[in-house]
Short mmCIF file of C-alpha atoms and ligand atoms in Angstrom, two decimals:
data_model
loop_
_atom_site.label_atom_id
_atom_site.label_comp_id
_atom_site.label_asym_id
_atom_site.label_seq_id
_atom_site.Cartn_x
_atom_site.Cartn_y
_atom_site.Cartn_z
CA MET A 22 -158.33 31.25 30.53
CA GLU A 23 -160.01 30.31 33.77
CA HIS A 24 -162.86 32.73 33.08
CA ASN A 25 -163.82 30.35 30.19
CA LEU A 26 -164.25 27.54 32.66
CA PRO A 27 -167.57 27.82 34.70
CA GLY A 28 -167.15 24.47 36.41
CA ALA A 29 -170.71 23.31 35.50
CA ALA A 30 -171.77 21.58 32.31
CA ASP A 31 -175.07 23.25 32.28
CA GLN A 32 -173.51 26.76 32.07
CA ALA A 33 -171.30 25.85 29.24
CA GLY A 34 -172.06 26.03 25.51
CA PHE A 35 -169.26 23.69 24.70
CA LEU A 36 -167.86 20.42 26.14
CA VAL A 37 -164.23 19.67 25.28
CA ASP A 38 -162.91 16.13 25.10
CA LEU A 39 -159.80 17.12 26.85
CA SER A 40 -157.74 13.96 26.54
CA ASN A 41 -158.41 13.80 22.89
CA VAL A 42 -157.38 17.42 22.28
CA VAL A 43 -154.42 17.35 24.59
CA ARG A 44 -152.99 14.26 22.90
CA ASP A 45 -153.63 15.41 19.40
CA ARG A 46 -150.03 15.84 17.81
CA ARG A 47 -151.44 17.48 14.74
CA LEU A 48 -151.98 20.57 16.97
CA GLY A 49 -149.66 23.02 18.51
CA GLY A 50 -146.15 21.28 19.04
CA PRO A 51 -144.63 17.87 19.03
CA ALA A 52 -145.18 16.90 22.69
CA ALA A 53 -147.18 13.62 23.34
CA ARG A 54 -149.51 15.66 25.69
CA SER A 55 -149.93 19.43 25.68
CA LEU A 56 -152.33 21.64 27.63
CA HIS A 57 -151.47 24.37 25.11
CA ARG A 58 -153.56 22.58 22.62
CA PHE A 59 -156.59 23.05 24.84
CA ARG A 60 -156.01 26.83 24.98
CA LEU A 61 -155.71 26.94 21.24
CA ALA A 62 -159.10 25.04 20.98
CA VAL A 63 -160.65 27.59 23.41
CA GLU A 64 -159.31 30.49 21.34
CA ALA A 65 -160.83 28.81 18.31
CA LEU A 66 -164.13 28.64 20.02
CA ALA A 67 -163.81 32.41 20.94
CA ARG A 68 -163.33 33.28 17.37
CA LEU A 69 -166.17 30.89 16.22
CA THR A 70 -168.62 32.34 18.48
CA GLY A 71 -167.30 35.98 18.54
CA ASP A 72 -167.35 35.66 22.32
CA PRO A 73 -163.98 35.94 24.17
CA GLY A 74 -165.79 34.79 27.28
CA VAL A 75 -167.12 31.52 25.69
CA GLN A 76 -168.02 29.09 28.26
CA VAL A 77 -166.38 25.62 28.05
CA TYR A 78 -166.65 22.50 30.15
CA PRO A 79 -163.72 20.04 29.72
CA VAL A 80 -164.03 16.30 30.55
CA ALA A 81 -160.87 14.19 30.86
CA ASP A 82 -160.19 10.46 31.34
CA ARG A 83 -158.38 9.58 34.60
CA SER A 84 -155.48 8.33 32.33
CA LEU A 85 -154.74 11.86 31.03
CA LEU A 86 -152.70 12.52 34.13
CA GLY A 87 -150.91 9.22 34.04
CA PRO A 88 -147.65 9.65 32.41
CA VAL A 89 -146.88 13.19 33.56
CA GLY A 90 -143.45 13.02 31.62
CA GLU A 91 -145.37 13.14 28.36
CA PHE A 92 -146.49 16.60 28.93
CA ALA A 93 -144.67 19.36 27.19
CA ASP A 94 -144.06 21.26 30.49
CA ARG A 95 -144.57 19.96 34.04
CA ALA A 96 -146.24 23.34 34.86
CA GLU A 97 -149.16 22.19 32.67
CA VAL A 98 -149.55 19.22 34.97
CA THR A 99 -149.85 21.44 38.05
CA VAL A 100 -152.48 23.68 36.30
CA LEU A 101 -154.47 20.66 35.29
CA ARG A 102 -154.39 19.10 38.73
CA ARG A 103 -155.74 22.47 40.19
CA TRP A 104 -158.34 22.72 37.68
CA ILE A 105 -159.49 19.20 38.53
CA GLY A 106 -159.36 19.96 42.18
CA GLU A 107 -161.44 23.20 41.64
CA GLY A 108 -163.99 21.27 39.64
CA LEU A 109 -163.25 23.29 36.36
CA VAL A 110 -162.34 20.04 34.68
CA GLU A 111 -164.37 16.89 35.18
CA GLN A 112 -162.22 13.89 35.57
CA VAL A 113 -164.00 10.50 34.91
CA GLY A 114 -163.06 6.87 33.98
CA ASP A 115 -164.55 7.05 30.58
CA ALA A 116 -164.76 10.65 29.11
CA ASP A 117 -166.48 9.55 25.91
CA GLN A 118 -169.41 8.07 27.70
CA ARG A 119 -169.65 11.08 30.01
CA ILE A 120 -169.51 13.50 27.11
CA LEU A 121 -172.45 11.86 25.30
CA GLU A 122 -174.30 11.65 28.54
CA LEU A 123 -173.94 15.34 29.19
CA MET A 124 -174.79 16.23 25.46
CA GLU A 125 -178.02 14.21 25.98
CA MET A 126 -178.82 15.90 29.34
CA THR A 127 -178.23 19.32 27.96
CA GLY A 128 -179.88 18.24 24.63
CA ALA A 129 -182.33 21.16 24.59
CA ALA A 130 -179.41 23.72 24.84
CA ARG A 131 -177.78 21.96 21.93
CA THR A 132 -174.45 21.92 23.73
CA ARG A 133 -171.78 20.91 21.33
CA ALA A 134 -168.59 19.00 21.85
CA VAL A 135 -165.03 19.66 20.65
CA THR A 136 -163.54 16.36 19.74
CA GLY A 137 -161.73 14.35 17.07
CA ASP A 138 -163.46 11.16 18.25
CA ARG A 139 -166.21 9.36 16.25
CA PHE A 140 -167.82 7.68 19.33
CA THR A 141 -168.28 4.56 17.21
CA ALA A 142 -168.55 2.30 20.24
CA HIS A 143 -171.32 4.30 21.74
CA ARG A 144 -173.65 4.71 18.86
CA ARG A 145 -176.08 1.96 19.81
CA GLU A 146 -176.44 3.71 23.23
CA TYR A 147 -176.71 7.08 21.82
CA PRO A 148 -178.35 6.79 18.46
CA TRP A 149 -178.52 10.47 17.77
CA VAL A 150 -174.76 10.47 17.11
CA GLN A 151 -175.54 8.52 13.84
CA GLY A 152 -175.49 10.94 11.00
CA ASN A 153 -175.04 13.90 13.21
CA THR A 154 -173.57 17.03 11.41
CA ASP A 155 -174.09 19.88 13.89
CA ARG A 156 -173.18 18.81 17.42
CA PHE A 157 -169.51 17.97 17.12
CA LEU A 158 -166.59 20.10 16.18
CA LYS A 159 -163.20 18.76 15.23
CA PRO A 160 -159.97 20.66 16.09
CA VAL A 161 -157.63 20.94 13.07
CA ALA A 162 -154.46 22.81 12.61
CA GLY A 163 -154.99 26.36 11.29
CA PRO A 164 -152.65 29.02 9.98
CA SER A 165 -149.51 29.95 12.03
CA GLY A 166 -149.86 27.66 14.88
CA THR A 167 -153.57 28.33 15.48
CA VAL A 168 -156.36 25.75 15.78
CA ARG A 169 -159.60 25.77 13.61
CA LEU A 170 -162.74 24.02 14.50
CA ILE A 171 -164.65 22.34 11.72
CA PRO A 172 -168.11 20.60 11.91
CA ARG A 173 -167.60 16.93 12.37
CA VAL A 174 -169.81 14.90 9.89
CA MET A 175 -170.30 11.80 12.10
CA GLY A 176 -171.65 9.58 9.35
CA VAL A 177 -173.61 6.49 9.81
CA CYS A 178 -171.66 3.42 11.20
CA THR A 179 -172.80 -0.08 10.25
CA GLU A 180 -173.74 -2.62 12.94
CA GLY A 181 -170.36 -4.37 12.16
CA GLU A 182 -168.32 -1.18 12.73
CA ILE A 183 -170.21 -0.48 15.99
CA SER A 184 -169.79 -4.02 17.27
CA ARG A 185 -166.01 -4.08 16.65
CA ALA A 186 -165.51 -0.72 18.30
CA ASP A 187 -167.69 -1.70 21.11
CA GLU A 188 -165.49 -4.85 21.64
CA LEU A 189 -162.18 -2.79 21.47
CA ALA A 190 -163.60 -0.41 24.01
CA ALA A 191 -164.53 -3.09 26.40
CA PHE A 192 -161.17 -4.70 26.44
CA LYS A 193 -159.40 -1.45 26.61
CA LYS A 194 -161.43 -0.48 29.63
CA GLN A 195 -160.57 -3.66 31.48
CA GLY A 196 -156.83 -3.09 30.78
CA LEU A 197 -156.84 -6.25 28.64
CA LEU A 198 -154.76 -4.64 25.64
CA LYS A 199 -151.05 -4.87 25.49
CA ARG A 200 -148.98 -1.89 24.44
CA SER A 201 -149.12 -3.39 20.95
CA ASP A 202 -152.81 -3.08 21.07
CA GLN A 203 -153.13 -6.84 21.07
CA PRO A 204 -155.47 -8.42 23.48
CA LEU A 205 -154.02 -10.29 26.49
CA THR A 206 -155.19 -13.60 25.16
CA GLU A 207 -153.58 -15.52 27.98
CA VAL A 208 -156.15 -13.77 30.30
CA VAL A 209 -159.07 -13.56 27.82
CA ASN A 210 -158.91 -17.33 26.98
CA ARG A 211 -159.27 -18.52 30.52
CA PHE A 212 -161.68 -18.69 33.32
CA TRP A 213 -160.82 -17.09 36.56
CA ARG A 214 -161.90 -17.75 40.21
CA CYS A 215 -162.55 -15.08 42.85
CA PRO A 216 -161.35 -15.94 46.41
CA GLU A 217 -164.77 -14.94 47.58
CA PRO A 218 -166.59 -18.33 47.49
CA ARG A 219 -169.99 -17.08 46.33
CA CYS A 220 -168.48 -15.00 43.56
CA SER A 221 -168.81 -16.78 40.12
CA ALA A 222 -168.41 -13.69 37.84
CA TYR A 223 -165.35 -14.89 35.97
CA ASP A 224 -165.68 -18.76 36.10
CA ALA A 225 -167.87 -21.25 34.44
CA ARG A 226 -170.30 -21.75 37.40
CA GLY A 227 -172.19 -18.47 36.66
CA GLY A 228 -174.30 -17.66 33.61
CA ARG A 229 -172.54 -14.70 32.13
CA VAL A 230 -168.88 -14.73 32.40
CA LEU A 231 -167.25 -11.28 32.83
CA LEU A 232 -163.85 -10.09 31.67
CA PRO A 233 -161.53 -9.54 34.56
CA ARG A 234 -159.89 -6.19 35.04
CA MET A 235 -156.11 -5.99 35.00
CA HIS A 236 -154.73 -4.39 38.06
CA ASN A 237 -150.89 -4.06 38.38
CA GLY A 238 -150.61 -6.86 35.86
CA VAL A 239 -152.86 -9.14 37.78
CA PRO A 240 -156.53 -10.24 36.72
CA THR A 241 -158.75 -8.75 39.46
CA CYS A 242 -162.34 -9.22 40.49
CA GLU A 243 -164.06 -5.78 40.10
CA LEU A 244 -166.69 -6.68 42.60
CA HIS A 245 -164.39 -7.61 45.40
CA SER A 246 -161.02 -6.09 44.40
CA LEU A 247 -159.27 -9.48 44.96
CA SER A 248 -156.79 -11.19 42.75
CA LEU A 249 -158.16 -13.87 40.79
CA ALA A 250 -156.99 -17.47 40.43
CA ASP A 251 -156.64 -19.30 37.06
CA ALA A 252 -159.74 -21.64 36.74
CA GLY A 253 -158.82 -23.42 33.46
CA ARG A 254 -159.01 -22.89 29.69
CA ARG A 255 -162.21 -21.03 28.46
CA PRO A 256 -163.58 -23.01 25.66
CA ALA A 257 -164.28 -20.84 22.57
CA MET A 258 -167.88 -20.31 21.68
CA ALA A 259 -169.70 -18.57 19.01
CA GLN A 260 -173.30 -17.53 18.73
CA LEU A 261 -175.38 -17.99 15.55
CA LYS A 262 -178.48 -16.09 14.92
CA VAL A 263 -181.13 -17.10 12.50
CA MET A 264 -182.76 -14.05 10.79
CA VAL A 265 -186.06 -14.52 8.98
CA ASP A 266 -187.19 -11.47 6.98
CA GLY A 267 -184.64 -9.33 8.85
CA LYS A 268 -185.90 -10.38 12.39
CA CYS A 269 -183.82 -12.56 14.78
CA LYS A 270 -185.98 -15.72 15.34
CA GLY A 271 -183.43 -17.91 17.12
CA ARG A 272 -179.92 -17.82 18.75
CA TYR A 273 -177.81 -20.94 19.06
CA THR A 274 -174.38 -21.60 20.62
CA VAL A 275 -171.69 -23.40 18.76
CA GLU A 276 -168.84 -24.76 20.81
CA GLU A 277 -165.06 -25.38 19.89
CA GLY A 278 -164.65 -28.67 18.13
CA SER A 279 -168.20 -29.04 17.35
CA ARG A 280 -169.85 -29.75 13.90
CA THR A 281 -173.48 -28.48 13.58
CA GLY A 282 -175.98 -29.07 10.68
CA VAL A 283 -178.33 -26.33 10.04
CA GLY A 284 -181.42 -26.94 7.85
CA ARG A 285 -185.20 -27.76 7.71
CA GLN A 286 -184.71 -30.67 9.98
CA PRO A 287 -181.10 -31.98 10.35
CA ALA A 288 -180.29 -34.91 12.59
CA GLY A 289 -179.20 -33.45 15.92
CA GLY A 290 -178.50 -29.95 14.44
CA ILE A 291 -180.36 -26.67 14.26
CA ALA A 292 -183.80 -27.36 13.03
CA LEU A 293 -185.46 -24.28 11.25
CA TYR A 294 -188.86 -25.73 10.20
CA GLY A 295 -190.65 -24.48 13.25
CA LEU A 296 -189.54 -20.78 12.45
CA LEU A 297 -190.69 -20.85 8.83
CA SER A 298 -193.84 -20.98 6.80
CA PRO A 299 -194.18 -24.43 5.04
CA ALA A 300 -193.63 -22.68 1.59
CA VAL A 301 -190.21 -21.16 2.72
CA ALA A 302 -189.22 -24.34 4.70
CA ALA A 303 -189.81 -26.35 1.44
CA ARG A 304 -186.92 -24.38 -0.26
CA ILE A 305 -184.51 -25.42 2.49
CA SER A 306 -182.79 -28.84 2.45
CA ARG A 307 -183.19 -31.13 5.47
CA GLU A 308 -179.47 -30.44 6.20
CA HIS A 309 -178.60 -27.17 4.28
CA VAL A 310 -175.23 -25.94 5.67
CA VAL A 311 -172.75 -27.38 8.26
CA VAL A 312 -171.12 -24.96 10.68
CA SER A 313 -167.97 -26.06 12.50
CA ALA A 314 -165.70 -24.58 14.92
CA ASP A 315 -162.09 -25.49 14.67
CA GLY A 316 -158.96 -23.94 16.33
CA GLY A 317 -161.10 -20.77 17.29
CA ILE A 318 -162.24 -20.15 13.68
CA LEU A 319 -165.83 -20.76 12.61
CA LEU A 320 -166.39 -22.37 9.28
CA VAL A 321 -169.37 -23.03 7.09
CA HIS A 322 -169.90 -25.31 4.10
CA ASP A 323 -172.85 -25.88 1.86
CA VAL A 324 -174.39 -29.36 1.62
CA SER A 325 -177.82 -28.25 0.21
CA THR A 326 -179.87 -29.25 -2.90
CA TYR A 327 -180.61 -25.69 -4.09
CA GLY A 328 -177.42 -23.96 -2.99
CA THR A 329 -176.43 -21.28 -0.50
CA ARG A 330 -175.22 -17.68 -0.84
CA MET A 331 -172.86 -15.75 1.50
CA ARG A 332 -171.59 -12.25 1.77
CA THR A 333 -168.73 -11.26 3.95
CA THR A 334 -168.05 -7.92 5.54
CA ASP A 335 -164.92 -5.90 5.10
CA ARG A 336 -162.79 -4.81 8.13
CA HIS A 337 -165.18 -1.80 8.67
CA GLY A 338 -168.14 -4.10 8.91
CA ARG A 339 -169.51 -3.15 5.37
CA PRO A 340 -171.09 -6.12 3.45
CA GLY A 341 -169.67 -7.21 0.16
CA PRO A 342 -171.66 -8.77 -2.79
CA TRP A 343 -173.53 -11.96 -2.30
CA ARG A 344 -171.56 -14.94 -3.74
CA ARG A 345 -172.68 -18.64 -4.09
CA LEU A 346 -170.90 -20.95 -1.67
CA SER A 347 -169.08 -23.80 -3.46
CA PRO A 348 -170.58 -27.08 -2.37
CA ARG A 349 -168.71 -28.90 0.48
CA GLN A 350 -165.96 -26.35 0.73
CA ASP A 351 -165.25 -24.69 4.08
CA ARG A 352 -165.47 -20.93 4.19
CA ARG A 353 -164.62 -18.74 7.18
CA PHE A 354 -167.71 -17.50 8.89
CA GLY A 355 -166.78 -14.23 10.69
CA PRO A 356 -168.88 -11.95 12.84
CA GLY A 357 -171.03 -9.79 10.56
CA ASP A 358 -170.87 -12.40 7.71
CA GLU A 359 -174.22 -13.61 6.36
CA VAL A 360 -175.15 -16.90 4.86
CA GLU A 361 -178.46 -17.11 2.99
CA LEU A 362 -180.14 -20.41 2.77
CA THR A 363 -183.08 -19.11 0.75
CA PRO A 364 -184.25 -15.47 0.27
CA GLY A 365 -185.41 -14.18 3.61
CA VAL A 366 -183.65 -16.86 5.72
CA VAL A 367 -180.22 -15.74 6.81
CA LEU A 368 -177.69 -17.28 9.21
CA THR A 369 -175.43 -14.70 10.97
CA ARG A 370 -173.00 -14.46 13.82
CA SER A 371 -173.61 -12.50 16.95
CA ASN A 372 -170.96 -9.96 18.04
CA ARG A 373 -169.09 -12.22 20.34
CA ARG A 374 -165.86 -13.48 18.83
CA PHE A 375 -163.69 -16.47 19.33
CA PRO A 376 -160.44 -15.36 21.16
CA ALA A 377 -158.44 -16.32 17.95
CA GLU A 378 -160.40 -13.82 15.95
CA LEU A 379 -159.86 -11.00 18.48
CA ALA A 380 -156.24 -10.45 17.61
CA ALA A 381 -157.12 -10.08 13.90
CA ALA A 382 -159.89 -7.60 14.79
CA TRP A 383 -157.52 -5.65 16.89
CA GLN A 384 -154.96 -5.28 14.09
CA ASN A 385 -157.49 -4.31 11.58
CA ALA A 386 -159.79 -1.98 13.54
CA ARG A 387 -159.08 1.55 12.39
CA PRO A 388 -162.23 3.38 13.59
CA GLU A 389 -160.53 6.72 13.24
CA HIS A 390 -159.80 6.36 9.50
CA PRO A 391 -162.62 4.84 7.75
CA ALA A 392 -162.11 3.82 4.08
CA PRO A 393 -163.64 5.72 1.37
CA GLU A 394 -167.18 4.71 0.22
CA GLY A 395 -167.16 1.82 -2.06
CA ALA A 396 -163.52 0.96 -1.30
CA SER A 397 -162.89 -2.71 -1.37
CA LEU A 398 -160.76 -4.06 1.38
CA PRO A 399 -159.69 -7.46 2.29
CA THR A 400 -161.46 -8.86 5.19
CA SER A 401 -159.49 -10.13 8.15
CA LEU A 402 -161.93 -12.99 8.85
CA GLY A 403 -163.37 -13.90 5.41
ZN1 LIG B 511 -165.37 -11.51 43.18
#
C-alpha cells in the first residue's frame, strides 16, 4: 500500500479526499470511519489506470482523527497517524480547499481527485470546477465489496446554491453548528468583545464583524486566542442590491424594524433616479415598493402605479417563474429572490442572511443531493 503513497502532491497522478472516502458508509463495511475504504479506492485506481503502482496523494481534514472510536479498527488509527507523521498523508484544517488548490497548482499535469464532494462552496474561488467532467472521480460500491470510480459530472451551480453552501461552510468552519446542524444562534446573534482592548473584530466598533470561533464551547477570538465576552444583541441587517441591466449599481443596508421605500425618488428611502436613464426612470413610481424588516424576516410589497414582478428561488437557489406582486400585500423577500420594478431594473438581496433565516437555510440545504432538473420545490424563504 505504502508504495502507492509518494508523499508529494506533484509526484501523484491522483489526489484523494481522504476524510470523504473514509467516512463513506456506502463503501466497504458499516463502520462510521474505515481506512479500508481508502485501500479499496486505491485498488480501483490501480485497475482504472492499469498500474498497480499508481501514485496517490491523500489529503485529510484534521477532524478525521477526532473520534477514534468511530474507526472500524483501532489499528487503522495507528497506521493513519504514522502516514501523517511520515508525510504520506497531508493533514490540513480544510481539505476541500487544499485539494482544489493542489489541483490548480498541478493543473498542467491534470491531476485528478477521488471524492464524492461537489465543492459547491468553493466554485466562486475555483471557477474551473463549474461544469467539469474530467477531473473528479467519485467512488461507488462495485461488485463483491470492491469500489468503482466513475467520472463525477460536477454540473453548474447557481449563484444561490454557491452562496448557501458558502455560508454553511463558513459557519461549520467556526464550529458554529450544533450536532443537529442548526446554527448556534445564541452566538451568531450577538456581538462579542475581545479582552485585548484594541481588538474590535467581533463587536460593533469595527467595520466588518467577524464570526467568533467556538473553542471548547466558548466563543474565542481567532486573532488573540482569548475567550470573548458578550457585547450585546447584534441587530439583524440585510443588504439590498439594485441591478440595472444585470449589473450591480448600488448596495443599501436595511436594518431590523425599518421600513424603506424604493423608487424613483421616495421620501427618505432609496432613490434610483440617479442610476437610470430618464426613459427608464419614468416607468418607475416615485415610491415603487416598500421593503421592511420584521422579526428577522425581510418583506416587500408593491405600492406602484404600473406594478411589480417577483421571482423567488427554490431551496437550491434556482429561480422560479416571474409573478406579479399583489398590491400592498407583504411577501417574503429572501436571499436570491428578485423584485423587478420595470424590465432591466431589479432589486435583489445580497448573500448575507438574517439570523432567523439561517436556521431554515440549514435545514433545507442539501448540496449533496440536488433536485432533478425542472423539479419544483417549496422555498424555505418565499
Ligand atoms: Zn482579539
